[in-house]
Amino acid sequence: MTVTKTSMLVLDCAEPQALAHFYAELLGGEIQVGEDPDLIEVIGGSGVRLAIHRDHGHAPPSWPRPEDSQQAHLRILVGPEDIDEAEREAVSLGARPLDSDAEEGPREARLFSDPAGHSFTIAATGWSV
């Protein structure tokens, strides 16, 4: 018998409630708090599942510096016609752009950090970085 499996990305941070709120707003999802107040789930409208975990000794990643490796990378897919609006929305919620090159013209993938320092990409569907 095959066991049905699912997966969930878990991000560590110092303040899980604030980061869960950021991702719930960004993904159009709902926050679910279980018995453990240090682990909060975000369930997105399109089936996205993300967990935010309190790490009392958390040090934010400092990508792209090689001495502090990237701890996780979330890729948020949007339609090509929606990438500019998705970028504006993310920034208005507290995301910080991380793109370091001054590439001109439209870009199909854009790199950001969330308020706790985790990197994520907003990318047009079908585009690979």
PDB file of N, CA and C in Angstrom, residues 11 18-31 42-46 48 50 74-78 82-96 110 112-115 118-123:
ATOM      1  N   LEU A  11       9.647  27.642   7.518  1.00  0.00           N
ATOM      2  CA  LEU A  11      10.614  28.721   7.655  1.00  0.00           C
ATOM      3  C   LEU A  11      10.811  29.021   9.129  1.00  0.00           C
ATOM      4  N   ALA A  18       4.094  37.366  13.016  1.00  0.00           N
ATOM      5  CA  ALA A  18       4.268  38.440  12.034  1.00  0.00           C
ATOM      6  C   ALA A  18       4.596  37.874  10.657  1.00  0.00           C
ATOM      7  N   LEU A  19       5.482  36.873  10.593  1.00  0.00           N
ATOM      8  CA  LEU A  19       5.847  36.304   9.300  1.00  0.00           C
ATOM      9  C   LEU A  19       4.684  35.513   8.700  1.00  0.00           C
ATOM     10  N   ALA A  20       3.917  34.826   9.538  1.00  0.00           N
ATOM     11  CA  ALA A  20       2.733  34.114   9.041  1.00  0.00           C
ATOM     12  C   ALA A  20       1.732  35.101   8.453  1.00  0.00           C
ATOM     13  N   HIS A  21       1.561  36.234   9.093  1.00  0.00           N
ATOM     14  CA  HIS A  21       0.650  37.262   8.572  1.00  0.00           C
ATOM     15  C   HIS A  21       1.137  37.752   7.202  1.00  0.00           C
ATOM     16  N   PHE A  22       2.438  37.994   7.059  1.00  0.00           N
ATOM     17  CA  PHE A  22       3.016  38.422   5.779  1.00  0.00           C
ATOM     18  C   PHE A  22       2.660  37.425   4.682  1.00  0.00           C
ATOM     19  N   TYR A  23       2.936  36.123   4.920  1.00  0.00           N
ATOM     20  CA  TYR A  23       2.681  35.124   3.882  1.00  0.00           C
ATOM     21  C   TYR A  23       1.196  34.871   3.659  1.00  0.00           C
ATOM     22  N   ALA A  24       0.377  34.976   4.685  1.00  0.00           N
ATOM     23  CA  ALA A  24      -1.077  34.817   4.500  1.00  0.00           C
ATOM     24  C   ALA A  24      -1.596  35.914   3.572  1.00  0.00           C
ATOM     25  N   GLU A  25      -1.149  37.135   3.774  1.00  0.00           N
ATOM     26  CA  GLU A  25      -1.559  38.241   2.908  1.00  0.00           C
ATOM     27  C   GLU A  25      -1.022  38.053   1.493  1.00  0.00           C
ATOM     28  N   LEU A  26       0.244  37.691   1.369  1.00  0.00           N
ATOM     29  CA  LEU A  26       0.883  37.546   0.066  1.00  0.00           C
ATOM     30  C   LEU A  26       0.264  36.415  -0.747  1.00  0.00           C
ATOM     31  N   LEU A  27      -0.080  35.301  -0.086  1.00  0.00           N
ATOM     32  CA  LEU A  27      -0.605  34.129  -0.778  1.00  0.00           C
ATOM     33  C   LEU A  27      -2.126  34.046  -0.765  1.00  0.00           C
ATOM     34  N   GLY A  28      -2.786  35.037  -0.161  1.00  0.00           N
ATOM     35  CA  GLY A  28      -4.246  34.990  -0.087  1.00  0.00           C
ATOM     36  C   GLY A  28      -4.718  33.814   0.740  1.00  0.00           C
ATOM     37  N   GLY A  29      -4.036  33.554   1.833  1.00  0.00           N
ATOM     38  CA  GLY A  29      -4.341  32.376   2.638  1.00  0.00           C
ATOM     39  C   GLY A  29      -4.840  32.707   4.021  1.00  0.00           C
ATOM     40  N   GLU A  30      -4.968  31.661   4.809  1.00  0.00           N
ATOM     41  CA  GLU A  30      -5.446  31.790   6.182  1.00  0.00           C
ATOM     42  C   GLU A  30      -4.388  31.258   7.140  1.00  0.00           C
ATOM     43  N   ILE A  31      -4.346  31.834   8.317  1.00  0.00           N
ATOM     44  CA  ILE A  31      -3.422  31.410   9.362  1.00  0.00           C
ATOM     45  C   ILE A  31      -4.123  30.390  10.246  1.00  0.00           C
ATOM     46  N   VAL A  42       0.236  28.410   7.328  1.00  0.00           N
ATOM     47  CA  VAL A  42      -0.453  29.289   6.393  1.00  0.00           C
ATOM     48  C   VAL A  42      -0.977  28.391   5.279  1.00  0.00           C
ATOM     49  N   ILE A  43      -2.281  28.412   5.089  1.00  0.00           N
ATOM     50  CA  ILE A  43      -2.921  27.621   4.054  1.00  0.00           C
ATOM     51  C   ILE A  43      -3.401  28.586   2.983  1.00  0.00           C
ATOM     52  N   GLY A  44      -2.804  28.493   1.798  1.00  0.00           N
ATOM     53  CA  GLY A  44      -3.143  29.396   0.705  1.00  0.00           C
ATOM     54  C   GLY A  44      -4.374  28.949  -0.040  1.00  0.00           C
ATOM     55  N   GLY A  45      -5.008  29.891  -0.709  1.00  0.00           N
ATOM     56  CA  GLY A  45      -6.233  29.616  -1.442  1.00  0.00           C
ATOM     57  C   GLY A  45      -6.076  28.574  -2.531  1.00  0.00           C
ATOM     58  N   SER A  46      -4.887  28.438  -3.111  1.00  0.00           N
ATOM     59  CA  SER A  46      -4.686  27.468  -4.190  1.00  0.00           C
ATOM     60  C   SER A  46      -4.017  26.189  -3.690  1.00  0.00           C
ATOM     61  N   VAL A  48      -1.584  25.991  -1.300  1.00  0.00           N
ATOM     62  CA  VAL A  48      -0.239  26.186  -0.775  1.00  0.00           C
ATOM     63  C   VAL A  48      -0.253  25.967   0.734  1.00  0.00           C
ATOM     64  N   LEU A  50       2.357  26.284   4.052  1.00  0.00           N
ATOM     65  CA  LEU A  50       3.623  26.814   4.533  1.00  0.00           C
ATOM     66  C   LEU A  50       3.535  26.864   6.047  1.00  0.00           C
ATOM     67  N   LEU A  74      11.441  29.994  -1.479  1.00  0.00           N
ATOM     68  CA  LEU A  74      10.064  29.788  -1.884  1.00  0.00           C
ATOM     69  C   LEU A  74       9.878  30.412  -3.260  1.00  0.00           C
ATOM     70  N   ARG A  75       9.258  29.691  -4.170  1.00  0.00           N
ATOM     71  CA  ARG A  75       8.992  30.193  -5.516  1.00  0.00           C
ATOM     72  C   ARG A  75       7.482  30.369  -5.645  1.00  0.00           C
ATOM     73  N   ILE A  76       7.054  31.597  -5.874  1.00  0.00           N
ATOM     74  CA  ILE A  76       5.638  31.916  -6.020  1.00  0.00           C
ATOM     75  C   ILE A  76       5.371  32.160  -7.501  1.00  0.00           C
ATOM     76  N   LEU A  77       4.512  31.332  -8.082  1.00  0.00           N
ATOM     77  CA  LEU A  77       4.237  31.417  -9.509  1.00  0.00           C
ATOM     78  C   LEU A  77       3.011  32.271  -9.779  1.00  0.00           C
ATOM     79  N   VAL A  78       3.123  33.148 -10.771  1.00  0.00           N
ATOM     80  CA  VAL A  78       2.015  33.999 -11.197  1.00  0.00           C
ATOM     81  C   VAL A  78       1.969  33.997 -12.716  1.00  0.00           C
ATOM     82  N   ASP A  82       0.691  39.187 -14.613  1.00  0.00           N
ATOM     83  CA  ASP A  82       0.486  39.616 -13.231  1.00  0.00           C
ATOM     84  C   ASP A  82       1.773  39.864 -12.454  1.00  0.00           C
ATOM     85  N   ILE A  83       2.934  39.688 -13.086  1.00  0.00           N
ATOM     86  CA  ILE A  83       4.185  39.743 -12.321  1.00  0.00           C
ATOM     87  C   ILE A  83       4.458  41.127 -11.749  1.00  0.00           C
ATOM     88  N   ASP A  84       4.153  42.198 -12.482  1.00  0.00           N
ATOM     89  CA  ASP A  84       4.380  43.548 -11.949  1.00  0.00           C
ATOM     90  C   ASP A  84       3.486  43.819 -10.743  1.00  0.00           C
ATOM     91  N   GLU A  85       2.220  43.438 -10.832  1.00  0.00           N
ATOM     92  CA  GLU A  85       1.286  43.642  -9.725  1.00  0.00           C
ATOM     93  C   GLU A  85       1.690  42.796  -8.527  1.00  0.00           C
ATOM     94  N   ALA A  86       2.140  41.564  -8.759  1.00  0.00           N
ATOM     95  CA  ALA A  86       2.583  40.701  -7.661  1.00  0.00           C
ATOM     96  C   ALA A  86       3.798  41.304  -6.963  1.00  0.00           C
ATOM     97  N   GLU A  87       4.692  41.925  -7.725  1.00  0.00           N
ATOM     98  CA  GLU A  87       5.856  42.581  -7.124  1.00  0.00           C
ATOM     99  C   GLU A  87       5.425  43.766  -6.270  1.00  0.00           C
ATOM    100  N   ARG A  88       4.513  44.588  -6.788  1.00  0.00           N
ATOM    101  CA  ARG A  88       4.029  45.739  -6.008  1.00  0.00           C
ATOM    102  C   ARG A  88       3.370  45.275  -4.711  1.00  0.00           C
ATOM    103  N   GLU A  89       2.575  44.224  -4.802  1.00  0.00           N
ATOM    104  CA  GLU A  89       1.893  43.710  -3.618  1.00  0.00           C
ATOM    105  C   GLU A  89       2.898  43.214  -2.576  1.00  0.00           C
ATOM    106  N   ALA A  90       3.896  42.454  -3.013  1.00  0.00           N
ATOM    107  CA  ALA A  90       4.890  41.922  -2.081  1.00  0.00           C
ATOM    108  C   ALA A  90       5.643  43.051  -1.378  1.00  0.00           C
ATOM    109  N   VAL A  91       6.053  44.048  -2.135  1.00  0.00           N
ATOM    110  CA  VAL A  91       6.792  45.170  -1.555  1.00  0.00           C
ATOM    111  C   VAL A  91       5.903  45.951  -0.588  1.00  0.00           C
ATOM    112  N   SER A  92       4.628  46.122  -0.937  1.00  0.00           N
ATOM    113  CA  SER A  92       3.727  46.862  -0.043  1.00  0.00           C
ATOM    114  C   SER A  92       3.510  46.131   1.274  1.00  0.00           C
ATOM    115  N   LEU A  93       3.702  44.816   1.280  1.00  0.00           N
ATOM    116  CA  LEU A  93       3.542  44.024   2.499  1.00  0.00           C
ATOM    117  C   LEU A  93       4.828  43.928   3.318  1.00  0.00           C
ATOM    118  N   GLY A  94       5.931  44.441   2.794  1.00  0.00           N
ATOM    119  CA  GLY A  94       7.177  44.435   3.539  1.00  0.00           C
ATOM    120  C   GLY A  94       8.307  43.653   2.917  1.00  0.00           C
ATOM    121  N   ALA A  95       8.111  43.084   1.732  1.00  0.00           N
ATOM    122  CA  ALA A  95       9.202  42.373   1.048  1.00  0.00           C
ATOM    123  C   ALA A  95      10.243  43.375   0.579  1.00  0.00           C
ATOM    124  N   ARG A  96      11.492  42.913   0.522  1.00  0.00           N
ATOM    125  CA  ARG A  96      12.581  43.767   0.036  1.00  0.00           C
ATOM    126  C   ARG A  96      13.181  43.136  -1.215  1.00  0.00           C
ATOM    127  N   ARG A 110      11.732  37.507 -10.181  1.00  0.00           N
ATOM    128  CA  ARG A 110      12.229  38.592  -9.338  1.00  0.00           C
ATOM    129  C   ARG A 110      12.462  38.073  -7.933  1.00  0.00           C
ATOM    130  N   PHE A 112      13.275  38.429  -3.866  1.00  0.00           N
ATOM    131  CA  PHE A 112      12.954  39.287  -2.721  1.00  0.00           C
ATOM    132  C   PHE A 112      13.378  38.593  -1.435  1.00  0.00           C
ATOM    133  N   SER A 113      13.337  39.341  -0.330  1.00  0.00           N
ATOM    134  CA  SER A 113      13.406  38.727   0.991  1.00  0.00           C
ATOM    135  C   SER A 113      12.128  39.107   1.727  1.00  0.00           C
ATOM    136  N   ASP A 114      11.660  38.191   2.567  1.00  0.00           N
ATOM    137  CA  ASP A 114      10.489  38.484   3.390  1.00  0.00           C
ATOM    138  C   ASP A 114      10.936  39.334   4.583  1.00  0.00           C
ATOM    139  N   PRO A 115      10.009  39.789   5.427  1.00  0.00           N
ATOM    140  CA  PRO A 115      10.407  40.637   6.556  1.00  0.00           C
ATOM    141  C   PRO A 115      11.394  39.991   7.526  1.00  0.00           C
ATOM    142  N   HIS A 118      14.151  35.725   4.725  1.00  0.00           N
ATOM    143  CA  HIS A 118      14.165  34.564   3.836  1.00  0.00           C
ATOM    144  C   HIS A 118      13.962  35.032   2.399  1.00  0.00           C
ATOM    145  N   SER A 119      14.727  34.444   1.484  1.00  0.00           N
ATOM    146  CA  SER A 119      14.560  34.820   0.087  1.00  0.00           C
ATOM    147  C   SER A 119      13.402  34.062  -0.549  1.00  0.00           C
ATOM    148  N   PHE A 120      12.758  34.714  -1.507  1.00  0.00           N
ATOM    149  CA  PHE A 120      11.729  34.056  -2.312  1.00  0.00           C
ATOM    150  C   PHE A 120      11.706  34.713  -3.682  1.00  0.00           C
ATOM    151  N   THR A 121      11.191  33.984  -4.649  1.00  0.00           N
ATOM    152  CA  THR A 121      11.110  34.478  -6.014  1.00  0.00           C
ATOM    153  C   THR A 121       9.652  34.562  -6.427  1.00  0.00           C
ATOM    154  N   ILE A 122       9.301  35.637  -7.087  1.00  0.00           N
ATOM    155  CA  ILE A 122       8.020  35.715  -7.788  1.00  0.00           C
ATOM    156  C   ILE A 122       8.377  35.518  -9.253  1.00  0.00           C
ATOM    157  N   ALA A 123       7.797  34.502  -9.871  1.00  0.00           N
ATOM    158  CA  ALA A 123       8.170  34.150 -11.227  1.00  0.00           C
ATOM    159  C   ALA A 123       6.931  33.945 -12.095  1.00  0.00           C
TER     160      ALA A 123
END
